[in-house]
PDB file of C-alpha atoms and ligand atoms in Angstrom:
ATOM      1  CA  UNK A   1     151.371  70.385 116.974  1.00  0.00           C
ATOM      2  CA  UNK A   2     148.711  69.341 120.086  1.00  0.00           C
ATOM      3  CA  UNK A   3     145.623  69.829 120.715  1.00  0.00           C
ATOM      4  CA  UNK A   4     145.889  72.725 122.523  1.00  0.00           C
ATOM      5  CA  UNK A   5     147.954  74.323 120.101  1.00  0.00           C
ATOM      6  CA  UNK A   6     146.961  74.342 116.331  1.00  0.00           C
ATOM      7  CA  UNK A   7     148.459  75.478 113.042  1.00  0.00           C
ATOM      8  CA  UNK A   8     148.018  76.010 109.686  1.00  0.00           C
ATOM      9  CA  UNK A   9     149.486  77.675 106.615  1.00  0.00           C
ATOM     10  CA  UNK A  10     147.431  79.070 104.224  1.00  0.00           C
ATOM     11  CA  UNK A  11     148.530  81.910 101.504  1.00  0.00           C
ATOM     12  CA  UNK A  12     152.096  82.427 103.288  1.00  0.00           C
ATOM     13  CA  UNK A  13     150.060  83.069 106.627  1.00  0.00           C
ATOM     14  CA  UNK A  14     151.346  80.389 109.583  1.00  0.00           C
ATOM     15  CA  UNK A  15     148.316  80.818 111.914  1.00  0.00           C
ATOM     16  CA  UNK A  16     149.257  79.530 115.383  1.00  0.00           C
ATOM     17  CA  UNK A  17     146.336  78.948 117.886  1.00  0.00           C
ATOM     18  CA  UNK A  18     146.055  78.727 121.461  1.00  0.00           C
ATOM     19  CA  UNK A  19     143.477  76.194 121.896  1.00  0.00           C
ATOM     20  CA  UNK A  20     142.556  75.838 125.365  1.00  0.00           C
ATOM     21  CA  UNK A  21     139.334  77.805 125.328  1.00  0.00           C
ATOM     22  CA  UNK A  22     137.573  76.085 128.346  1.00  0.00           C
ATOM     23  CA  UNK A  23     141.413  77.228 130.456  1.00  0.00           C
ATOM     24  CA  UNK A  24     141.029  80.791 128.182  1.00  0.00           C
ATOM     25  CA  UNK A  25     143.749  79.174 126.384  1.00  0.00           C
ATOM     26  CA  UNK A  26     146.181  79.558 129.624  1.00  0.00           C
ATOM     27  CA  UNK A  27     149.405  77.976 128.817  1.00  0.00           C
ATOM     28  CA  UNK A  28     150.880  75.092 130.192  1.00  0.00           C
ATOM     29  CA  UNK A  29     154.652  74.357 129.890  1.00  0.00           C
ATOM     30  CA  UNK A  30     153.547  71.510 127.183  1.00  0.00           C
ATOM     31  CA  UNK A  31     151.718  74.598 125.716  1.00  0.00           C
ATOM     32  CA  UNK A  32     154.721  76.521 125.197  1.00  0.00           C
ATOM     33  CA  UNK A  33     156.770  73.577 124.124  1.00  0.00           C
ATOM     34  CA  UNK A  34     154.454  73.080 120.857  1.00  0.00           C
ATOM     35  CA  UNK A  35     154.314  76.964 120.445  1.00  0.00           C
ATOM     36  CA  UNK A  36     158.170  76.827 120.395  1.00  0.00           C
ATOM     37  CA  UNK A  37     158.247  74.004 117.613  1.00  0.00           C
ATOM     38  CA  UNK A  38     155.556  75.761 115.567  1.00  0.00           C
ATOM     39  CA  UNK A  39     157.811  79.031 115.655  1.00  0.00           C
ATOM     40  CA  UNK A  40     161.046  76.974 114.657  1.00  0.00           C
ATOM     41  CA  UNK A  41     159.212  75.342 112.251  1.00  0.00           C
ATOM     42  CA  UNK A  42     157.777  78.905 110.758  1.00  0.00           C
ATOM     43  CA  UNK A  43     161.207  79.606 110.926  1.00  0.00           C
ATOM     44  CA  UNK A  44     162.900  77.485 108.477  1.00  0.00           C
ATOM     45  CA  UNK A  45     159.753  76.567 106.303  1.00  0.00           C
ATOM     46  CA  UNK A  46     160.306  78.824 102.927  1.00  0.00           C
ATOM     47  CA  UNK A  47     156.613  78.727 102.333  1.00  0.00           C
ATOM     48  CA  UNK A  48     156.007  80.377 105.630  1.00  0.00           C
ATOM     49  CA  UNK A  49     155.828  84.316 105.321  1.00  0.00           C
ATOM     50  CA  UNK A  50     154.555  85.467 107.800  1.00  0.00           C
ATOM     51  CA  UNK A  51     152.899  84.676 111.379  1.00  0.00           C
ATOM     52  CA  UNK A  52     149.848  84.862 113.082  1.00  0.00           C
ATOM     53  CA  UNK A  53     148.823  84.235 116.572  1.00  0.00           C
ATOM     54  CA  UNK A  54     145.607  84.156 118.222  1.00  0.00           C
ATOM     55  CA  UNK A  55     143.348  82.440 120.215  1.00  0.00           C
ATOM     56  CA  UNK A  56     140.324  79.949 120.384  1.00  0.00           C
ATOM     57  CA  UNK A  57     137.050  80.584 122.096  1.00  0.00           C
ATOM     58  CA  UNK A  58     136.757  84.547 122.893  1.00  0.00           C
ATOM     59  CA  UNK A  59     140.379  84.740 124.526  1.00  0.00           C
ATOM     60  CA  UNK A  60     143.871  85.331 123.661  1.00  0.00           C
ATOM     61  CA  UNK A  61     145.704  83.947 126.665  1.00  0.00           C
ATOM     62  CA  UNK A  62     144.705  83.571 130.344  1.00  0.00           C
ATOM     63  CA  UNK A  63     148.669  83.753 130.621  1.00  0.00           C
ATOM     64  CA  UNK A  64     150.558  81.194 132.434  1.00  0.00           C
ATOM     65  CA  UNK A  65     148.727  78.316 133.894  1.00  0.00           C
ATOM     66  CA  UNK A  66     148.977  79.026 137.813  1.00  0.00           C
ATOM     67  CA  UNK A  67     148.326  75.238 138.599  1.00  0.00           C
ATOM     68  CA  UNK A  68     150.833  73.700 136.032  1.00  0.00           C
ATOM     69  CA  UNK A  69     153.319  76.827 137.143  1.00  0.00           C
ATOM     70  CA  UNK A  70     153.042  75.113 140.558  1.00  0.00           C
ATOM     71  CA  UNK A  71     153.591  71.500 139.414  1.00  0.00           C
ATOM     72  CA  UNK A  72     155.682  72.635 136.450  1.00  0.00           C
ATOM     73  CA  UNK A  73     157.824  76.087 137.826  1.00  0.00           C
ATOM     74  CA  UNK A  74     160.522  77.359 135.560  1.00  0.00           C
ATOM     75  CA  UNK A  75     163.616  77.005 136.584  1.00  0.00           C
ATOM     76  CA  UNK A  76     165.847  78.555 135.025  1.00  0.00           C
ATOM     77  CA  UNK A  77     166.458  79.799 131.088  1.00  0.00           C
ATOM     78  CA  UNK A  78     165.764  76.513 129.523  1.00  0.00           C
ATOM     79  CA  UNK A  79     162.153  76.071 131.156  1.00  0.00           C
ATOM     80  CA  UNK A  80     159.726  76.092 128.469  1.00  0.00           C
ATOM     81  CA  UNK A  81     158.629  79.777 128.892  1.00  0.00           C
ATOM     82  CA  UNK A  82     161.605  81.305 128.495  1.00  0.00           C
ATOM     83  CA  UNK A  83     162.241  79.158 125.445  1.00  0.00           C
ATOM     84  CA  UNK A  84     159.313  80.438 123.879  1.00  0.00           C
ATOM     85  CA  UNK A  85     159.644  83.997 124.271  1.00  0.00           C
ATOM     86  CA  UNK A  86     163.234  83.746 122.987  1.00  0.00           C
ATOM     87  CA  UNK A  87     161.677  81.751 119.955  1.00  0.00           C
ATOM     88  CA  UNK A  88     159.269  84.615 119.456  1.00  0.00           C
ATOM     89  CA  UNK A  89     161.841  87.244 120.341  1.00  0.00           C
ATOM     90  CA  UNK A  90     164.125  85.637 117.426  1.00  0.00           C
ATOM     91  CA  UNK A  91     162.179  84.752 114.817  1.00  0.00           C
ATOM     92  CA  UNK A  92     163.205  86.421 111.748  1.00  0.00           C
ATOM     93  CA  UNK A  93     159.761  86.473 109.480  1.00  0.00           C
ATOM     94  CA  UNK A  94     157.007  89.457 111.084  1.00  0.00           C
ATOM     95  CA  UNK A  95     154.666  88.084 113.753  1.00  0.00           C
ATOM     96  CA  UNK A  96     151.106  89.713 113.979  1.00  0.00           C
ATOM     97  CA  UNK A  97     148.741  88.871 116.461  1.00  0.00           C
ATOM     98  CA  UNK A  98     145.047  88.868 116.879  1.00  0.00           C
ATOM     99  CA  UNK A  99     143.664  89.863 120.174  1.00  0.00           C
ATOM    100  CA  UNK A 100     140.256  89.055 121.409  1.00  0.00           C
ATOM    101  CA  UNK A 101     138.808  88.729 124.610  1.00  0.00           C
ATOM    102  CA  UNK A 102     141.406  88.413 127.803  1.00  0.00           C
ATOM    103  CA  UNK A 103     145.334  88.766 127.126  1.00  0.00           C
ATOM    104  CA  UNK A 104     146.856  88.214 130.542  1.00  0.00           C
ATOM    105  CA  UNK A 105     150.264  88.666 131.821  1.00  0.00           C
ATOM    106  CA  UNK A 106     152.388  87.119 129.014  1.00  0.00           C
ATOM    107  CA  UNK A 107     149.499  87.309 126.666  1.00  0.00           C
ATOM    108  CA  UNK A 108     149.959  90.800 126.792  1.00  0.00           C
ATOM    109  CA  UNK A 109     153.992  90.746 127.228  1.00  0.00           C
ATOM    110  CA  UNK A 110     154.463  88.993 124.306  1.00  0.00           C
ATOM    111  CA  UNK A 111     152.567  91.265 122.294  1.00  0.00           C
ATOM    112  CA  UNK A 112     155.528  93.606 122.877  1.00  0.00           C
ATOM    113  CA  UNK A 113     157.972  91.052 119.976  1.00  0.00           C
ATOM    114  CA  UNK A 114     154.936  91.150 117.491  1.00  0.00           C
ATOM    115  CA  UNK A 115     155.380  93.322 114.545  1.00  0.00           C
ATOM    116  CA  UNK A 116     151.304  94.265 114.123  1.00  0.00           C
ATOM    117  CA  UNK A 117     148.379  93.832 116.478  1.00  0.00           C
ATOM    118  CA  UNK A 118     144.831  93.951 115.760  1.00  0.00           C
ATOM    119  CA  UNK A 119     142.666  93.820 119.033  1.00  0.00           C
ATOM    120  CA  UNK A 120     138.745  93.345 119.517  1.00  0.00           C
ATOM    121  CA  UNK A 121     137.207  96.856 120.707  1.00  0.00           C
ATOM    122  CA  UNK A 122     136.694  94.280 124.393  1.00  0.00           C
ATOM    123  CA  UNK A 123     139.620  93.066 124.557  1.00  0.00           C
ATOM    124  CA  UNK A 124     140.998  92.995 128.200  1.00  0.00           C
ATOM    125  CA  UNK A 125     145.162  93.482 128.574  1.00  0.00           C
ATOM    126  CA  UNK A 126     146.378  92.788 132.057  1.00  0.00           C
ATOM    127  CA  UNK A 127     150.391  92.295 133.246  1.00  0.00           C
ATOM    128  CA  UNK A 128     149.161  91.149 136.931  1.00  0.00           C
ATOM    129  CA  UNK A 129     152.848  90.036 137.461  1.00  0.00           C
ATOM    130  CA  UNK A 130     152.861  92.133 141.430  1.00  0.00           C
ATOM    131  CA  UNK A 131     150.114  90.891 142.373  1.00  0.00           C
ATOM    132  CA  UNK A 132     151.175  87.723 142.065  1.00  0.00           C
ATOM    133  CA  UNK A 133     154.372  88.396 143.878  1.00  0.00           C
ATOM    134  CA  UNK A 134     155.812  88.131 140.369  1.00  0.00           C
ATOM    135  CA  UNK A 135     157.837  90.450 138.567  1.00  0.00           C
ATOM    136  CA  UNK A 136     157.764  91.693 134.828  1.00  0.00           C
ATOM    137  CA  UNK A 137     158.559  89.496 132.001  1.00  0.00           C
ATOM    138  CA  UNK A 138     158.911  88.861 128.540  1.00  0.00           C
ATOM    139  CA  UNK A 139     161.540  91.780 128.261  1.00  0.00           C
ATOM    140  CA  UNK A 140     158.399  93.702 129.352  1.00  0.00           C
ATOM    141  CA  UNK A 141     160.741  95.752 131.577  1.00  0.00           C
ATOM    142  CA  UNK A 142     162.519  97.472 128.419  1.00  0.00           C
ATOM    143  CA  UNK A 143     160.275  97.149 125.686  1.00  0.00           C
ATOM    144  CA  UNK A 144     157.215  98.579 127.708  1.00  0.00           C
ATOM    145  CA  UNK A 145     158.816 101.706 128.599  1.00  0.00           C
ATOM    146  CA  UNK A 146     160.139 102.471 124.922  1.00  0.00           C
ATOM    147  CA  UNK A 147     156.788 101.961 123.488  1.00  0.00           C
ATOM    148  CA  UNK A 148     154.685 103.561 126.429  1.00  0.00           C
ATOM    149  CA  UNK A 149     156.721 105.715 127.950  1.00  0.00           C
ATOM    150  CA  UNK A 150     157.653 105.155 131.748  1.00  0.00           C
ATOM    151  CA  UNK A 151     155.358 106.770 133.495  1.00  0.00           C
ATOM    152  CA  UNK A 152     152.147 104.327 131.411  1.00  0.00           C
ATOM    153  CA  UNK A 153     154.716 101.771 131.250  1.00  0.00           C
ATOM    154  CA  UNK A 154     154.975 101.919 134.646  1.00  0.00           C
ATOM    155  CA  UNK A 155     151.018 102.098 135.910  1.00  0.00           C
ATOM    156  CA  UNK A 156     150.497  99.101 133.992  1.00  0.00           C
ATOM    157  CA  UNK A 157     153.150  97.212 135.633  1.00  0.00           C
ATOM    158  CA  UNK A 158     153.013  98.211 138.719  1.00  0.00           C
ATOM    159  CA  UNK A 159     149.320  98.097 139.674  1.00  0.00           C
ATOM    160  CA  UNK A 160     148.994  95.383 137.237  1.00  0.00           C
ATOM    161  CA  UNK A 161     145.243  96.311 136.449  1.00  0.00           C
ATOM    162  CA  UNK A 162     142.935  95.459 133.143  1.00  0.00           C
ATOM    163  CA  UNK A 163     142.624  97.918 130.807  1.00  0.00           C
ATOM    164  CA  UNK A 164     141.105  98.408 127.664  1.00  0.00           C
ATOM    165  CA  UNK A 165     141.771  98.845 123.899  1.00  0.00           C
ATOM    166  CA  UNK A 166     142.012 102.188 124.058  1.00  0.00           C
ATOM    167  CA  UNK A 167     144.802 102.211 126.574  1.00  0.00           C
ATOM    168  CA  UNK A 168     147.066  99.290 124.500  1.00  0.00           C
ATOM    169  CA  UNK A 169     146.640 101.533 121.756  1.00  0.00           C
ATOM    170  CA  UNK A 170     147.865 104.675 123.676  1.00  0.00           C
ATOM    171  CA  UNK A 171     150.858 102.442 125.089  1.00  0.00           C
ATOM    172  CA  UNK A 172     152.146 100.984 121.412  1.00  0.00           C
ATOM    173  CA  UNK A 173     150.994  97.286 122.628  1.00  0.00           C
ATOM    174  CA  UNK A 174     148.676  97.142 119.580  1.00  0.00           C
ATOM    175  CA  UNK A 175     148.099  99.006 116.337  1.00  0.00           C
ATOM    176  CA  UNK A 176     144.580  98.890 115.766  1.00  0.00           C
ATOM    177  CA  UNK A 177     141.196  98.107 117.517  1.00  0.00           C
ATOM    178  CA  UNK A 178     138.181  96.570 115.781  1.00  0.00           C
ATOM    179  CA  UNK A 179     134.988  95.739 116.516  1.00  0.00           C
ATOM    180  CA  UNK A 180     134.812  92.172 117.653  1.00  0.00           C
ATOM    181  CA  UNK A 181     132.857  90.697 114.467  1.00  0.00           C
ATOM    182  CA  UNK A 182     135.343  91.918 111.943  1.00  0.00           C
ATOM    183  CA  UNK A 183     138.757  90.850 114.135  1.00  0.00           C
ATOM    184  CA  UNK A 184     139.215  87.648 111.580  1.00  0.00           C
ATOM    185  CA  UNK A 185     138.831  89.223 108.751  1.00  0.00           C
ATOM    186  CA  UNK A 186     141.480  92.733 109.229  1.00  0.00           C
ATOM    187  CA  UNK A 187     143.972  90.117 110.828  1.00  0.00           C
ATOM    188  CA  UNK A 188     143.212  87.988 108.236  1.00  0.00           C
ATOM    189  CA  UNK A 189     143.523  90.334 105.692  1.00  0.00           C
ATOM    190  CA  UNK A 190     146.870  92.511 107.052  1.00  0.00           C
ATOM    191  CA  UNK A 191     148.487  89.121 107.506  1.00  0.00           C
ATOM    192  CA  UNK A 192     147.921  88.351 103.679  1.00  0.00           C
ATOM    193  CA  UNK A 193     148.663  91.786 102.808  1.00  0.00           C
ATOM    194  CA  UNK A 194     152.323  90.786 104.338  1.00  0.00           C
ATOM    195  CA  UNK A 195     152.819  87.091 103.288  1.00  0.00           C
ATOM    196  CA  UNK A 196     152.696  89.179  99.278  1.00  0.00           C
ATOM    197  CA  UNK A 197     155.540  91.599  99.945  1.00  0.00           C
ATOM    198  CA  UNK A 198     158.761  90.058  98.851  1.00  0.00           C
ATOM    199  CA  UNK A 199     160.327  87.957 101.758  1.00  0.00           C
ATOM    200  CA  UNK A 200     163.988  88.977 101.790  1.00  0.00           C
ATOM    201  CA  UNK A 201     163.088  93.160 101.891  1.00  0.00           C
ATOM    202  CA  UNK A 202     160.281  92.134 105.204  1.00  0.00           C
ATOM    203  CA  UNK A 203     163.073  90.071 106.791  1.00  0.00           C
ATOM    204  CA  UNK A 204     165.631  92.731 106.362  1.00  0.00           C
ATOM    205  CA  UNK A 205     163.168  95.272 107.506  1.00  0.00           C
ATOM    206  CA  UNK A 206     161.972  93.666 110.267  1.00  0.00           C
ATOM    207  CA  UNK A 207     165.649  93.368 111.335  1.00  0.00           C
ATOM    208  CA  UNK A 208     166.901  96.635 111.185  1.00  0.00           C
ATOM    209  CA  UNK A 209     163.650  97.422 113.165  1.00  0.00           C
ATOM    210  CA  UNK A 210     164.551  94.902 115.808  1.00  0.00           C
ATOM    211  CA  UNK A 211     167.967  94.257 115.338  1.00  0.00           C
ATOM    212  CA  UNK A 212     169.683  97.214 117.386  1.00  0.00           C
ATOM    213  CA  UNK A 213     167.584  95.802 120.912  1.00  0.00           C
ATOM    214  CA  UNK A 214     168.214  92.203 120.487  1.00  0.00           C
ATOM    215  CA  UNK A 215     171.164  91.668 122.492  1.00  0.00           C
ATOM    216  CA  UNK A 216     169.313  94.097 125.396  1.00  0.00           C
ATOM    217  CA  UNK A 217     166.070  92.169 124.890  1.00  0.00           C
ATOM    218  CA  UNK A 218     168.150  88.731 125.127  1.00  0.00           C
ATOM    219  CA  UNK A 219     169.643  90.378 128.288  1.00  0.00           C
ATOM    220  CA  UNK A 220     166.355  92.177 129.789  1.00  0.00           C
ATOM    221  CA  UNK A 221     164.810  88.389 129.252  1.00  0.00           C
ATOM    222  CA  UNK A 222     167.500  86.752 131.202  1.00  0.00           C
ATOM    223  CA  UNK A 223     167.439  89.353 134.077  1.00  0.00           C
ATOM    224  CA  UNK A 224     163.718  89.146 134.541  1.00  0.00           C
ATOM    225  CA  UNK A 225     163.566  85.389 134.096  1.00  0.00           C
ATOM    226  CA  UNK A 226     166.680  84.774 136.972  1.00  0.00           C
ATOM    227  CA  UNK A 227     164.099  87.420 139.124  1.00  0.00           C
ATOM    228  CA  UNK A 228     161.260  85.939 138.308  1.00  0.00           C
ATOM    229  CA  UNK A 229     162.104  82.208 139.122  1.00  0.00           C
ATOM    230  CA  UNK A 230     163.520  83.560 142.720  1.00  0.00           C
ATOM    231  CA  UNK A 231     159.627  85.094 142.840  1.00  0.00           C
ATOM    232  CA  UNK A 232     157.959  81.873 142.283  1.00  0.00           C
ATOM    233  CA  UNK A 233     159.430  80.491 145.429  1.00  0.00           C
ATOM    234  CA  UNK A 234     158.458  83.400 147.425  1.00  0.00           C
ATOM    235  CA  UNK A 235     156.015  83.210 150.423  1.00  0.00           C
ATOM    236  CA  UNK A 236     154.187  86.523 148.214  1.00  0.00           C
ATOM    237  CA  UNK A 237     153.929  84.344 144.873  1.00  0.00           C
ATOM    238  CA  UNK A 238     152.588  81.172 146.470  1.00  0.00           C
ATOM    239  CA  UNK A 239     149.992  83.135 148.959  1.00  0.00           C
ATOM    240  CA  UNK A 240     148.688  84.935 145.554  1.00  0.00           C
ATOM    241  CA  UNK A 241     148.715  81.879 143.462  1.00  0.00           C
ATOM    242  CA  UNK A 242     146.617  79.539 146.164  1.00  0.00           C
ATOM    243  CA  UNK A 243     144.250  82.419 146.419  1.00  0.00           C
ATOM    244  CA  UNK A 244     143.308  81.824 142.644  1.00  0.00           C
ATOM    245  CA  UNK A 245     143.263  78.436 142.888  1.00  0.00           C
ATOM    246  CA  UNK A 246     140.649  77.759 145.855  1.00  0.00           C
ATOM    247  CA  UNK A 247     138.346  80.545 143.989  1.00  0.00           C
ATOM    248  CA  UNK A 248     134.957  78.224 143.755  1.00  0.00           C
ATOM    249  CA  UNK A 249     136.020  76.456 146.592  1.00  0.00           C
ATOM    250  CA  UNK A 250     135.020  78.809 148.987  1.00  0.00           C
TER     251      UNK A 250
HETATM  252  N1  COA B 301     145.635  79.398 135.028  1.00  0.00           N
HETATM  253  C1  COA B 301     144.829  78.355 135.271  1.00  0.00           C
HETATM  254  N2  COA B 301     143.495  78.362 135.020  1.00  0.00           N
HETATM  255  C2  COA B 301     142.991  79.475 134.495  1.00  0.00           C
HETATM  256  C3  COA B 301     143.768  80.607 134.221  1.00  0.00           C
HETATM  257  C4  COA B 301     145.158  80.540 134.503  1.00  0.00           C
HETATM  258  N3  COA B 301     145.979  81.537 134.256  1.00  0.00           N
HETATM  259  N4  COA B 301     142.972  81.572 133.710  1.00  0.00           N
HETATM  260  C5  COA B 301     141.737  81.068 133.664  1.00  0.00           C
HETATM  261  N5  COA B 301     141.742  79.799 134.140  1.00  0.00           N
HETATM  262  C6  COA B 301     140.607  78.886 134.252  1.00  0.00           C
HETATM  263  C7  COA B 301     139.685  79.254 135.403  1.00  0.00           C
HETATM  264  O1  COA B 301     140.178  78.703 136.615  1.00  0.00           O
HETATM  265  C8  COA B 301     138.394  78.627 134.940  1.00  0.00           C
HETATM  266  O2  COA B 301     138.492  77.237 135.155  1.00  0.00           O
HETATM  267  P1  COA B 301     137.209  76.417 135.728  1.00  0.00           P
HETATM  268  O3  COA B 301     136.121  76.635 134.706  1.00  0.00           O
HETATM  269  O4  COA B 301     137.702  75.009 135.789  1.00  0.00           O
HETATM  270  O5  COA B 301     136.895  77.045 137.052  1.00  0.00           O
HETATM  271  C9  COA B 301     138.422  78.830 133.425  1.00  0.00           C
HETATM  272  O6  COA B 301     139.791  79.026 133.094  1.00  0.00           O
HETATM  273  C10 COA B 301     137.630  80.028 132.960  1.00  0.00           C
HETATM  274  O7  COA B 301     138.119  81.170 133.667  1.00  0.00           O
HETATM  275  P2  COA B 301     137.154  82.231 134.411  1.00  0.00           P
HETATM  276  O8  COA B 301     137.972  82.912 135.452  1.00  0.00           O
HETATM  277  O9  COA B 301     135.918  81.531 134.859  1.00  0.00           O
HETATM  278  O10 COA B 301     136.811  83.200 133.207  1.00  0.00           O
HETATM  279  P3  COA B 301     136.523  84.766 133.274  1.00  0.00           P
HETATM  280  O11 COA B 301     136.065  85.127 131.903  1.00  0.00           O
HETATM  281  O12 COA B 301     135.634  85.087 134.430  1.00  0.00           O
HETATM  282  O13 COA B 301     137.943  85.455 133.562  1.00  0.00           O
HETATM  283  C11 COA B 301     140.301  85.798 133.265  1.00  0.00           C
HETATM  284  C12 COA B 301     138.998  85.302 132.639  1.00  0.00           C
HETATM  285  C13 COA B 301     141.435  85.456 132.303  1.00  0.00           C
HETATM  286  C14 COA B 301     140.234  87.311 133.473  1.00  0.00           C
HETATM  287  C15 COA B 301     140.506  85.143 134.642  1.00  0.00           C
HETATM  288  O14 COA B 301     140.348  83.730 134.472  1.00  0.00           O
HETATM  289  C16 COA B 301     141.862  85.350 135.264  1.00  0.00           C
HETATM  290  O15 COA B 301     142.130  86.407 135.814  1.00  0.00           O
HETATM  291  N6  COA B 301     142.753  84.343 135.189  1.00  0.00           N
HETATM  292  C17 COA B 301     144.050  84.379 135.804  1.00  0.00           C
HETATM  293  C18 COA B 301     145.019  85.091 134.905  1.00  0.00           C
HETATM  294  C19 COA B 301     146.399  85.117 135.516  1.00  0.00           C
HETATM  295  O16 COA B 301     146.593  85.540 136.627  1.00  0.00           O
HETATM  296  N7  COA B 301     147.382  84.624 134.752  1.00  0.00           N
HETATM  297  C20 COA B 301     148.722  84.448 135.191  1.00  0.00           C
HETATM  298  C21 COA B 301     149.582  85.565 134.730  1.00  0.00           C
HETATM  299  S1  COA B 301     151.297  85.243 135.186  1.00  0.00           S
END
């Protein structure tokens, strides 16, 4: 555990916070390093039932960092970002997620491995990965279409614009939407509701809901990851990502 990364295990429930509200809990590569412990450790703890992510401060997840992508970029599939997603993508006990304020870009891909998703009424979704000169990630590429269809799946990706609630409802990237003041307490409460069914039955469940895409999600992870570090280091990528950093500088 860090700082910017905080859990804590109460009634079964493994909450795991992004806690980098002044950054809107943007991840850095030390970011996803702790998130990739805490998952292990969820993992093989027997007291741990179930998971729950979320974020400090009013956001989920600004998404990567774009200044510690720069210092820090991946590199290939043991950088720190692709370790985490397979982490998440692996992990045997069911994952919800609480969504408030902005999910960006991975925020929202990684949505796509959690098992339920409660979102505030305002939260904002965004997979900006174009235009950035990036490509989809996160196995975004085939689990997007299968829960959207491709014609959403593919607006959202391709334009890479915010959209609403209402829309990540309508594309199977969340399961419910609640007004902001009563977000806690339904994820809260759902991820309880889980931690008391009997472990074994969720597990198998969970895998024989999973189970028959791993091996493609393993594979659509490792084709969009080899694509998306040759992006990076594109003359696209680093024009987008220099915009966003001299913002307030001009
Ligand atoms: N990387 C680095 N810093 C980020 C960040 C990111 N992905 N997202 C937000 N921040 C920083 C901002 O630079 C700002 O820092 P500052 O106060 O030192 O200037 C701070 O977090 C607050 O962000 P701000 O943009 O002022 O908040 P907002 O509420 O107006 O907008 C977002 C929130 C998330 C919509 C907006 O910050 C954004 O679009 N961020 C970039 C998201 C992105 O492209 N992610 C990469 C996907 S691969």
């Amino acid at each position: 555990m860090s700082d910017t990364l905080l859990t804590q295990l109460d009634a079964g429930v493994f909450s795991v916070t992004f806690n980098r509200p002044e950054k809107k809990n943007a991840f850095t590569h030390a970011m996803y390093e702790a998130a990739t412990a805490a998952l292990q450790e969820a993992e093989r703890r027997d007291d741990v039932r179930v998971v729950l992510l979320s974020g400090a401060g009013g956001a989920f997840t600004a998404g990567n960092d774009i200044g510690d992508f720069l210092e820090h970029p991946p590199t290939g599939e043991d950088s720190a970002v692709f370790q985490y997603l397979r982490a998440l993508a692996g992990l045997s006990k069911p994952v919800l997620a609480a969504v408030e304020g902005a999910a960006v870009g991975i925020g929202t891909t990684m949505l796509l491995h959690c098992d339920y998703v409660v979102a505030g009424e305002k939260a904002r979704f965004s997979m900006p990965f174009v235009n950035l000169g990036l490509c989809a990630e996160g196995a975004s590429s085939l689990l997007l279409p299968r829960a959207a269809g491709f014609a959403l799946a593919s607006e959202l990706l391709l334009f890479g614009d915010p959209f609403d609630a209402a829309t990540a409802l309508r594309a199977g990237i969340i399961n419910k939407a609640v007004p902001e003041a009563q977000l806690k307490e339904v994820a809260t409460e759902r991820a309880r509701a889980l931690a008391q069914r009997p472990a074994q039955a969720l597990k198998v469940t969970k895998a024989l809901i999973r189970g028959p895409l791993r091996e493609q999600v393993d594979a659509a992870l490792k084709r969009e990851g080899a694509e998306f570090v040759q992006r990076l280091a594109s003359d696209e990528a680093k024009e987008a990502f220099m915009s966003f950093m001299s913002r307030g500088r001009k």
